CSV table of C-alpha atoms in Angstrom, one decimal:
chain,number,residue,atom,x,y,z
U,27,UNK,CA,-49.3,-98.1,55.0
U,28,UNK,CA,-47.7,-101.4,55.8
U,29,UNK,CA,-44.7,-103.7,55.5
U,30,UNK,CA,-44.8,-106.8,53.4
U,31,UNK,CA,-42.8,-110.0,54.3
U,32,UNK,CA,-42.1,-113.3,52.8
U,33,UNK,CA,-44.6,-116.2,53.1
U,34,UNK,CA,-43.1,-117.7,56.2
U,35,UNK,CA,-44.9,-118.7,59.4
U,36,UNK,CA,-43.5,-119.6,62.7
U,37,UNK,CA,-45.9,-122.3,63.8
U,38,UNK,CA,-45.0,-122.2,67.4
U,39,UNK,CA,-45.6,-118.4,67.6
U,40,UNK,CA,-49.0,-118.9,65.8
U,41,UNK,CA,-50.0,-121.7,68.2
U,42,UNK,CA,-49.3,-119.5,71.2
U,43,UNK,CA,-51.0,-116.5,69.7
U,44,UNK,CA,-54.1,-118.6,69.0
U,45,UNK,CA,-54.3,-119.6,72.6
U,46,UNK,CA,-54.0,-116.0,73.6
U,47,UNK,CA,-57.1,-114.9,71.7
U,48,UNK,CA,-59.2,-118.1,71.8
U,49,UNK,CA,-61.0,-116.9,74.9
U,50,UNK,CA,-62.5,-114.1,72.8
U,51,UNK,CA,-64.9,-116.8,71.4
U,52,UNK,CA,-66.6,-117.0,74.8
U,53,UNK,CA,-68.6,-113.9,73.6
U,54,UNK,CA,-70.8,-114.2,70.5
U,55,UNK,CA,-70.7,-110.4,70.1
U,56,UNK,CA,-66.9,-110.3,69.6
U,57,UNK,CA,-65.5,-109.7,66.1
U,58,UNK,CA,-61.9,-110.9,65.7
U,59,UNK,CA,-59.8,-109.0,63.1
U,60,UNK,CA,-56.4,-110.2,62.0
U,61,UNK,CA,-54.3,-107.2,60.8
U,62,UNK,CA,-50.8,-105.8,60.6
U,63,UNK,CA,-48.6,-103.9,63.1
U,64,UNK,CA,-48.9,-100.3,61.8
U,65,UNK,CA,-52.7,-100.6,61.8
U,66,UNK,CA,-52.9,-102.1,65.3
U,67,UNK,CA,-50.0,-100.2,66.8
U,68,UNK,CA,-49.9,-97.2,69.1
U,69,UNK,CA,-50.0,-94.7,66.2
U,70,UNK,CA,-52.4,-96.7,64.0
U,71,UNK,CA,-56.2,-96.3,63.7
U,72,UNK,CA,-57.2,-99.5,65.4
U,73,UNK,CA,-57.9,-98.1,68.9
U,74,UNK,CA,-60.0,-95.2,67.5
U,75,UNK,CA,-61.9,-97.5,65.2
U,76,UNK,CA,-62.6,-100.0,68.0
U,77,UNK,CA,-63.8,-97.4,70.4
U,78,UNK,CA,-66.2,-96.0,67.8
U,79,UNK,CA,-67.4,-99.4,66.6
U,80,UNK,CA,-67.9,-100.7,70.1
U,81,UNK,CA,-69.9,-97.6,71.0
U,82,UNK,CA,-72.2,-97.6,68.0
U,83,UNK,CA,-73.1,-101.3,67.6
U,84,UNK,CA,-74.0,-104.2,69.8
U,85,UNK,CA,-70.7,-105.8,68.9
U,86,UNK,CA,-67.1,-105.4,70.0
U,87,UNK,CA,-64.0,-105.7,67.8
U,88,UNK,CA,-60.6,-107.1,68.8
U,89,UNK,CA,-57.7,-106.4,66.5
U,90,UNK,CA,-54.9,-109.0,66.5
U,91,UNK,CA,-51.5,-107.8,65.4
U,92,UNK,CA,-50.1,-110.5,63.2
U,93,UNK,CA,-46.9,-108.6,62.2
U,94,UNK,CA,-47.9,-107.8,58.6
U,95,UNK,CA,-50.7,-108.6,56.1
U,96,UNK,CA,-49.1,-111.7,54.6
U,97,UNK,CA,-48.6,-113.1,58.1
U,98,UNK,CA,-52.3,-112.3,58.9
U,99,UNK,CA,-53.4,-114.2,55.8
U,100,UNK,CA,-51.0,-117.1,56.5
U,101,UNK,CA,-52.3,-117.4,60.0
U,102,UNK,CA,-55.9,-117.6,58.7
U,103,UNK,CA,-54.7,-120.4,56.3
U,104,UNK,CA,-53.0,-122.3,59.1
U,105,UNK,CA,-56.2,-122.1,61.2
U,106,UNK,CA,-58.4,-123.3,58.4
U,107,UNK,CA,-59.6,-126.4,60.5
U,108,UNK,CA,-59.9,-124.5,63.8
U,109,UNK,CA,-60.7,-120.9,62.8
U,110,UNK,CA,-60.4,-118.0,65.2
U,111,UNK,CA,-60.6,-114.8,63.1
U,112,UNK,CA,-63.7,-113.3,61.5
U,113,UNK,CA,-61.9,-110.9,59.2
U,114,UNK,CA,-58.5,-110.4,57.7
U,115,UNK,CA,-57.6,-106.7,57.2
U,116,UNK,CA,-54.7,-105.5,55.0
U,117,UNK,CA,-55.1,-107.6,51.8
U,118,UNK,CA,-53.9,-105.2,49.1
U,119,UNK,CA,-53.9,-105.2,45.3
U,120,UNK,CA,-50.7,-107.2,45.2
U,121,UNK,CA,-52.1,-109.9,47.5
U,122,UNK,CA,-55.8,-110.2,46.8
U,123,UNK,CA,-55.6,-112.9,44.1
U,124,UNK,CA,-53.5,-115.1,46.3
U,125,UNK,CA,-55.9,-114.6,49.1
U,126,UNK,CA,-59.0,-115.3,47.0
U,127,UNK,CA,-57.4,-118.4,45.6
U,128,UNK,CA,-57.3,-119.9,49.2
U,129,UNK,CA,-61.1,-120.1,49.0
U,130,UNK,CA,-61.2,-118.9,52.6
U,131,UNK,CA,-63.2,-115.7,52.0
U,132,UNK,CA,-66.8,-115.0,51.3
U,133,UNK,CA,-68.3,-112.2,49.2
U,134,UNK,CA,-70.0,-109.3,51.0
U,135,UNK,CA,-70.9,-105.9,49.8
U,136,UNK,CA,-71.0,-103.4,52.7
U,137,UNK,CA,-74.0,-101.2,53.1
U,138,UNK,CA,-73.9,-98.1,50.8
U,139,UNK,CA,-70.5,-99.3,49.3
U,140,UNK,CA,-71.5,-98.5,45.8
U,141,UNK,CA,-72.5,-94.9,46.7
U,142,UNK,CA,-69.6,-93.9,48.9
U,143,UNK,CA,-66.5,-95.7,47.7
U,144,UNK,CA,-64.5,-93.9,45.0
U,145,UNK,CA,-64.8,-95.4,41.6
U,146,UNK,CA,-62.3,-98.0,40.5
U,147,UNK,CA,-61.0,-98.9,43.9
U,148,UNK,CA,-63.0,-102.2,44.2
U,149,UNK,CA,-61.7,-103.3,40.8
U,150,UNK,CA,-58.2,-103.1,42.2
U,151,UNK,CA,-59.2,-105.9,44.6
U,152,UNK,CA,-60.9,-108.2,42.1
U,153,UNK,CA,-64.1,-106.3,41.6
U,154,UNK,CA,-66.4,-108.9,43.2
U,155,UNK,CA,-66.5,-107.7,46.9
U,156,UNK,CA,-64.6,-110.6,48.3
U,157,UNK,CA,-62.4,-107.8,49.6
U,158,UNK,CA,-63.6,-104.3,50.4
U,159,UNK,CA,-61.1,-101.4,50.0
U,160,UNK,CA,-60.6,-99.1,53.0
U,161,UNK,CA,-57.6,-96.9,52.0
U,162,UNK,CA,-55.3,-96.1,49.1
U,163,UNK,CA,-52.3,-94.1,47.9
U,164,UNK,CA,-49.9,-93.9,45.0
U,165,UNK,CA,-46.2,-94.9,45.3
U,166,UNK,CA,-43.9,-92.0,44.7
U,167,UNK,CA,-40.4,-90.8,45.2
U,168,UNK,CA,-40.0,-88.2,47.9
U,169,UNK,CA,-37.5,-85.4,47.3
U,170,UNK,CA,-35.6,-83.3,49.9
U,171,UNK,CA,-36.0,-79.8,48.5
U,172,UNK,CA,-33.1,-78.6,50.7
U,173,UNK,CA,-30.6,-81.0,49.0
U,174,UNK,CA,-28.0,-79.9,46.5
U,175,UNK,CA,-29.2,-82.2,43.7
U,176,UNK,CA,-31.6,-81.3,41.0
U,177,UNK,CA,-35.2,-82.3,41.4
U,178,UNK,CA,-35.8,-85.3,39.0
U,179,UNK,CA,-38.6,-84.7,36.6
U,180,UNK,CA,-39.4,-88.2,35.5
U,181,UNK,CA,-38.9,-91.8,36.5
U,182,UNK,CA,-36.2,-92.2,33.8
U,183,UNK,CA,-34.4,-89.2,35.3
U,184,UNK,CA,-33.5,-91.3,38.3
U,185,UNK,CA,-31.0,-93.3,36.2
U,186,UNK,CA,-28.9,-90.2,35.6
U,187,UNK,CA,-25.4,-90.2,37.0
U,188,UNK,CA,-26.0,-87.1,39.0
U,189,UNK,CA,-28.0,-89.2,41.5
U,190,UNK,CA,-25.2,-91.7,42.2
U,191,UNK,CA,-25.7,-93.1,45.7
U,192,UNK,CA,-28.5,-90.5,46.3
U,193,UNK,CA,-31.5,-92.8,46.3
U,194,UNK,CA,-33.0,-95.1,49.0
U,195,UNK,CA,-35.1,-98.0,48.0
U,196,UNK,CA,-36.7,-100.9,49.8
U,197,UNK,CA,-36.5,-104.7,49.3
U,198,UNK,CA,-39.5,-105.9,47.3
U,199,UNK,CA,-39.4,-109.2,49.2
U,200,UNK,CA,-40.0,-107.5,52.5
U,201,UNK,CA,-41.5,-104.1,51.9
U,202,UNK,CA,-44.7,-102.8,50.3
U,203,UNK,CA,-43.0,-99.7,48.8
U,204,UNK,CA,-40.2,-101.9,47.5
U,205,UNK,CA,-42.7,-104.2,45.8
U,206,UNK,CA,-44.6,-101.1,44.6
U,207,UNK,CA,-41.5,-99.7,42.9
U,208,UNK,CA,-40.9,-103.0,41.2
U,209,UNK,CA,-44.5,-103.0,39.9
U,210,UNK,CA,-44.1,-99.4,38.8
U,211,UNK,CA,-41.1,-100.2,36.6
U,212,UNK,CA,-42.8,-103.2,35.1
U,213,UNK,CA,-45.9,-101.0,34.3
U,214,UNK,CA,-43.9,-98.1,33.0
U,215,UNK,CA,-41.3,-100.0,30.9
U,216,UNK,CA,-42.9,-103.4,30.1
U,217,UNK,CA,-40.3,-106.0,28.9
U,218,UNK,CA,-37.6,-103.3,29.1
U,219,UNK,CA,-37.9,-102.9,32.9
U,220,UNK,CA,-34.4,-104.3,33.5
U,221,UNK,CA,-32.9,-101.5,31.5
U,222,UNK,CA,-34.2,-99.1,34.1
U,223,UNK,CA,-32.8,-101.2,37.0
U,224,UNK,CA,-29.4,-101.4,35.3
U,225,UNK,CA,-29.4,-97.6,35.1
U,226,UNK,CA,-30.6,-97.2,38.7
U,227,UNK,CA,-28.2,-99.6,40.4
U,228,UNK,CA,-25.3,-97.3,40.9
U,229,UNK,CA,-27.6,-94.6,42.1
U,230,UNK,CA,-29.0,-96.7,45.0
U,231,UNK,CA,-27.4,-95.8,48.3
U,232,UNK,CA,-29.0,-98.7,50.1
U,233,UNK,CA,-32.0,-101.1,49.8
U,234,UNK,CA,-33.5,-101.3,53.3
U,235,UNK,CA,-35.6,-104.3,54.4
U,236,UNK,CA,-38.6,-102.1,55.3
U,237,UNK,CA,-40.2,-98.7,54.9
U,238,UNK,CA,-39.4,-97.5,58.5
U,239,UNK,CA,-35.6,-98.0,58.1
U,240,UNK,CA,-35.5,-96.3,54.7
U,241,UNK,CA,-37.7,-93.4,55.7
U,242,UNK,CA,-35.7,-92.9,58.9
U,243,UNK,CA,-32.5,-92.7,56.8
U,244,UNK,CA,-34.1,-90.2,54.5
U,245,UNK,CA,-35.2,-87.9,57.4
U,246,UNK,CA,-31.7,-88.0,58.8
U,247,UNK,CA,-30.4,-86.6,55.5
U,248,UNK,CA,-28.6,-89.8,54.3
U,249,UNK,CA,-30.0,-89.3,50.8
U,250,UNK,CA,-32.2,-86.8,49.0
U,251,UNK,CA,-34.6,-89.3,47.4
U,252,UNK,CA,-36.6,-92.2,48.8
U,253,UNK,CA,-39.4,-94.4,47.6
U,254,UNK,CA,-42.6,-94.0,49.6
U,255,UNK,CA,-46.1,-92.7,49.1
U,256,UNK,CA,-47.5,-89.4,47.7
U,257,UNK,CA,-49.2,-88.9,51.1
U,258,UNK,CA,-45.9,-89.2,53.1
U,259,UNK,CA,-44.9,-85.4,53.1
U,260,UNK,CA,-48.3,-84.6,54.7
U,261,UNK,CA,-46.9,-85.8,58.0
U,262,UNK,CA,-44.3,-83.0,58.2
U,263,UNK,CA,-46.8,-80.4,57.1
U,264,UNK,CA,-49.5,-81.5,59.5
U,265,UNK,CA,-47.3,-81.7,62.7
U,266,UNK,CA,-44.3,-79.4,62.0
U,267,UNK,CA,-45.6,-77.0,59.2
U,268,UNK,CA,-42.6,-78.2,57.3
U,269,UNK,CA,-42.7,-78.2,53.5
U,270,UNK,CA,-39.2,-79.5,53.0
U,271,UNK,CA,-40.2,-82.9,51.6
U,272,UNK,CA,-42.0,-83.1,48.2
U,273,UNK,CA,-43.8,-86.0,46.6
U,274,UNK,CA,-42.7,-86.1,43.0
U,275,UNK,CA,-45.4,-86.7,40.3
U,276,UNK,CA,-43.9,-88.1,37.1
U,277,UNK,CA,-45.3,-88.1,33.6
U,278,UNK,CA,-44.9,-91.9,33.2
U,279,UNK,CA,-47.7,-92.3,35.7
U,280,UNK,CA,-47.7,-94.0,39.1
U,281,UNK,CA,-48.7,-97.4,40.6
U,282,UNK,CA,-51.3,-97.3,43.4
U,283,UNK,CA,-51.7,-99.4,46.5
U,284,UNK,CA,-55.3,-100.2,47.6
U,285,UNK,CA,-55.8,-102.0,51.0
U,286,UNK,CA,-58.8,-104.1,51.7
U,287,UNK,CA,-60.5,-106.4,54.2
U,288,UNK,CA,-62.4,-109.7,53.8
U,289,UNK,CA,-64.7,-111.8,55.8
U,290,UNK,CA,-63.7,-115.5,56.3
U,291,UNK,CA,-66.2,-118.1,55.4
U,292,UNK,CA,-65.4,-119.8,58.7
U,293,UNK,CA,-66.3,-116.8,60.7
U,294,UNK,CA,-68.3,-117.7,63.8
U,295,UNK,CA,-69.8,-114.2,63.9
U,296,UNK,CA,-70.8,-113.4,60.4
U,297,UNK,CA,-73.4,-110.8,61.5
U,298,UNK,CA,-70.8,-109.0,63.6
U,299,UNK,CA,-68.3,-109.3,60.8
U,300,UNK,CA,-70.7,-107.7,58.3
U,301,UNK,CA,-71.5,-105.0,60.8
U,302,UNK,CA,-67.8,-104.2,61.1
U,303,UNK,CA,-67.3,-104.1,57.3
U,304,UNK,CA,-70.2,-101.7,57.1
U,305,UNK,CA,-68.6,-99.6,59.7
U,306,UNK,CA,-65.1,-99.8,58.2
U,307,UNK,CA,-66.2,-97.7,55.2
U,308,UNK,CA,-68.4,-95.3,57.2
U,309,UNK,CA,-67.3,-91.8,57.8
U,310,UNK,CA,-66.8,-92.5,61.5
U,311,UNK,CA,-64.1,-95.0,60.7
U,312,UNK,CA,-62.7,-93.5,57.5
U,313,UNK,CA,-62.1,-90.1,59.0
U,314,UNK,CA,-59.5,-91.6,61.4
U,315,UNK,CA,-57.3,-92.9,58.5
U,316,UNK,CA,-55.6,-89.8,57.0
U,317,UNK,CA,-53.7,-88.9,60.2
U,318,UNK,CA,-53.0,-92.4,61.4
U,319,UNK,CA,-52.5,-94.5,58.2
U,320,UNK,CA,-51.4,-91.5,56.2
U,321,UNK,CA,-53.4,-92.9,53.3
U,322,UNK,CA,-56.4,-91.6,51.5
U,323,UNK,CA,-59.8,-92.9,52.8
U,324,UNK,CA,-62.0,-94.7,50.3
U,325,UNK,CA,-65.2,-92.8,51.5
U,326,UNK,CA,-65.6,-89.9,49.2
U,327,UNK,CA,-67.5,-88.0,51.8
U,328,UNK,CA,-64.6,-87.7,54.3
U,329,UNK,CA,-63.1,-84.2,54.4
U,330,UNK,CA,-59.3,-84.4,54.1
U,331,UNK,CA,-56.9,-82.5,56.3
U,332,UNK,CA,-55.4,-79.3,54.9
U,333,UNK,CA,-52.0,-81.0,54.9
U,334,UNK,CA,-53.3,-83.5,52.3
U,335,UNK,CA,-54.5,-80.7,50.0
U,336,UNK,CA,-51.1,-79.0,50.3
U,337,UNK,CA,-48.7,-81.9,50.2
U,338,UNK,CA,-50.3,-85.1,49.0
U,339,UNK,CA,-50.8,-84.9,45.3
U,340,UNK,CA,-52.9,-87.4,43.4
U,341,UNK,CA,-51.3,-88.4,40.1
U,342,UNK,CA,-53.5,-88.0,37.0
U,343,UNK,CA,-52.2,-91.2,35.5
U,344,UNK,CA,-52.5,-94.5,37.4
U,345,UNK,CA,-50.5,-97.5,36.1
U,346,UNK,CA,-51.1,-101.2,36.9
U,347,UNK,CA,-49.5,-104.5,36.2
U,348,UNK,CA,-50.7,-108.0,37.2
U,349,UNK,CA,-49.3,-109.0,40.6
U,350,UNK,CA,-48.1,-112.3,39.1
U,351,UNK,CA,-45.7,-110.4,36.8
U,352,UNK,CA,-44.3,-108.5,39.7
U,353,UNK,CA,-43.6,-111.5,41.8
U,354,UNK,CA,-42.1,-113.3,38.8
U,355,UNK,CA,-39.6,-110.4,38.3
U,356,UNK,CA,-38.7,-110.1,41.9
U,357,UNK,CA,-35.8,-112.7,41.9
U,358,UNK,CA,-34.3,-111.3,38.8
U,359,UNK,CA,-34.2,-107.7,40.1
U,360,UNK,CA,-33.1,-108.5,43.6
U,361,UNK,CA,-30.5,-110.9,42.3
U,362,UNK,CA,-29.1,-108.3,40.0
U,363,UNK,CA,-29.0,-105.6,42.7
U,364,UNK,CA,-27.2,-107.9,45.1
U,365,UNK,CA,-24.2,-108.6,42.7
């Protein structure tokens, strides 16, 4: 679960960061992975995965927090002539085509991938194993069951006047759930997607720049509805035994986010990089994801926490739309909402 930012790079920051990790190349056993803040942060899975990978192989992994997945990719692009990383982790199904078009990544099918990864997930990332999926979830609206408003029963319900100033969304230019909602409306309504946004506009309390700010406002009771993931309510169930928040499953279907990782052609440690990719989809790594990433693991053999079975529904209908259409619609929607 991550934030998505614009394609902007601060070259001075990158130069300093490159110097900070360049010493890692003194060891041929080191695998350098560029990733995003929530994966590499204190509450993310990186520390557990590193400990398990380092203890079970002859290699060691170092995760480099690049801010978000787009910044991780851009950093790899910037370093094309003097590469540092072996792997970029966090390329999702809205970003994979842009990443593949850079020609920076090699194809690699991890060991046992075809047997253990849930069907259809690799196709969301191009289907050719340039990027290997490691987690997934559907976007959904989360409803506060203790609120005074009626529970919406469909995506179109959200345009009803009874939800005026009752919905928190995120900016699609800077947030993955914001981009996911935009994709969702395109997939559900086709060329009529702006009709939905016209109906939704007056019902939006605020459009936050990122997921954390929007989710925080929702938990503080600022609004009874927020865009997030179907897996989000499992957090409250797992740690507080609190069933107050509910992921709504709508008959129109839902758009899914699939996150993946890819090996750079310029990797100086391809054997180590391949070993890490093999490990990333193994049960040892995958079982860390549900309670850190709060996303579904791709390995079908991983047993899910009880909180997922109780509070993280999987929609029966998955929608999709080409990423290019979503990015093309972004300026129109954000421009309309800002008026």
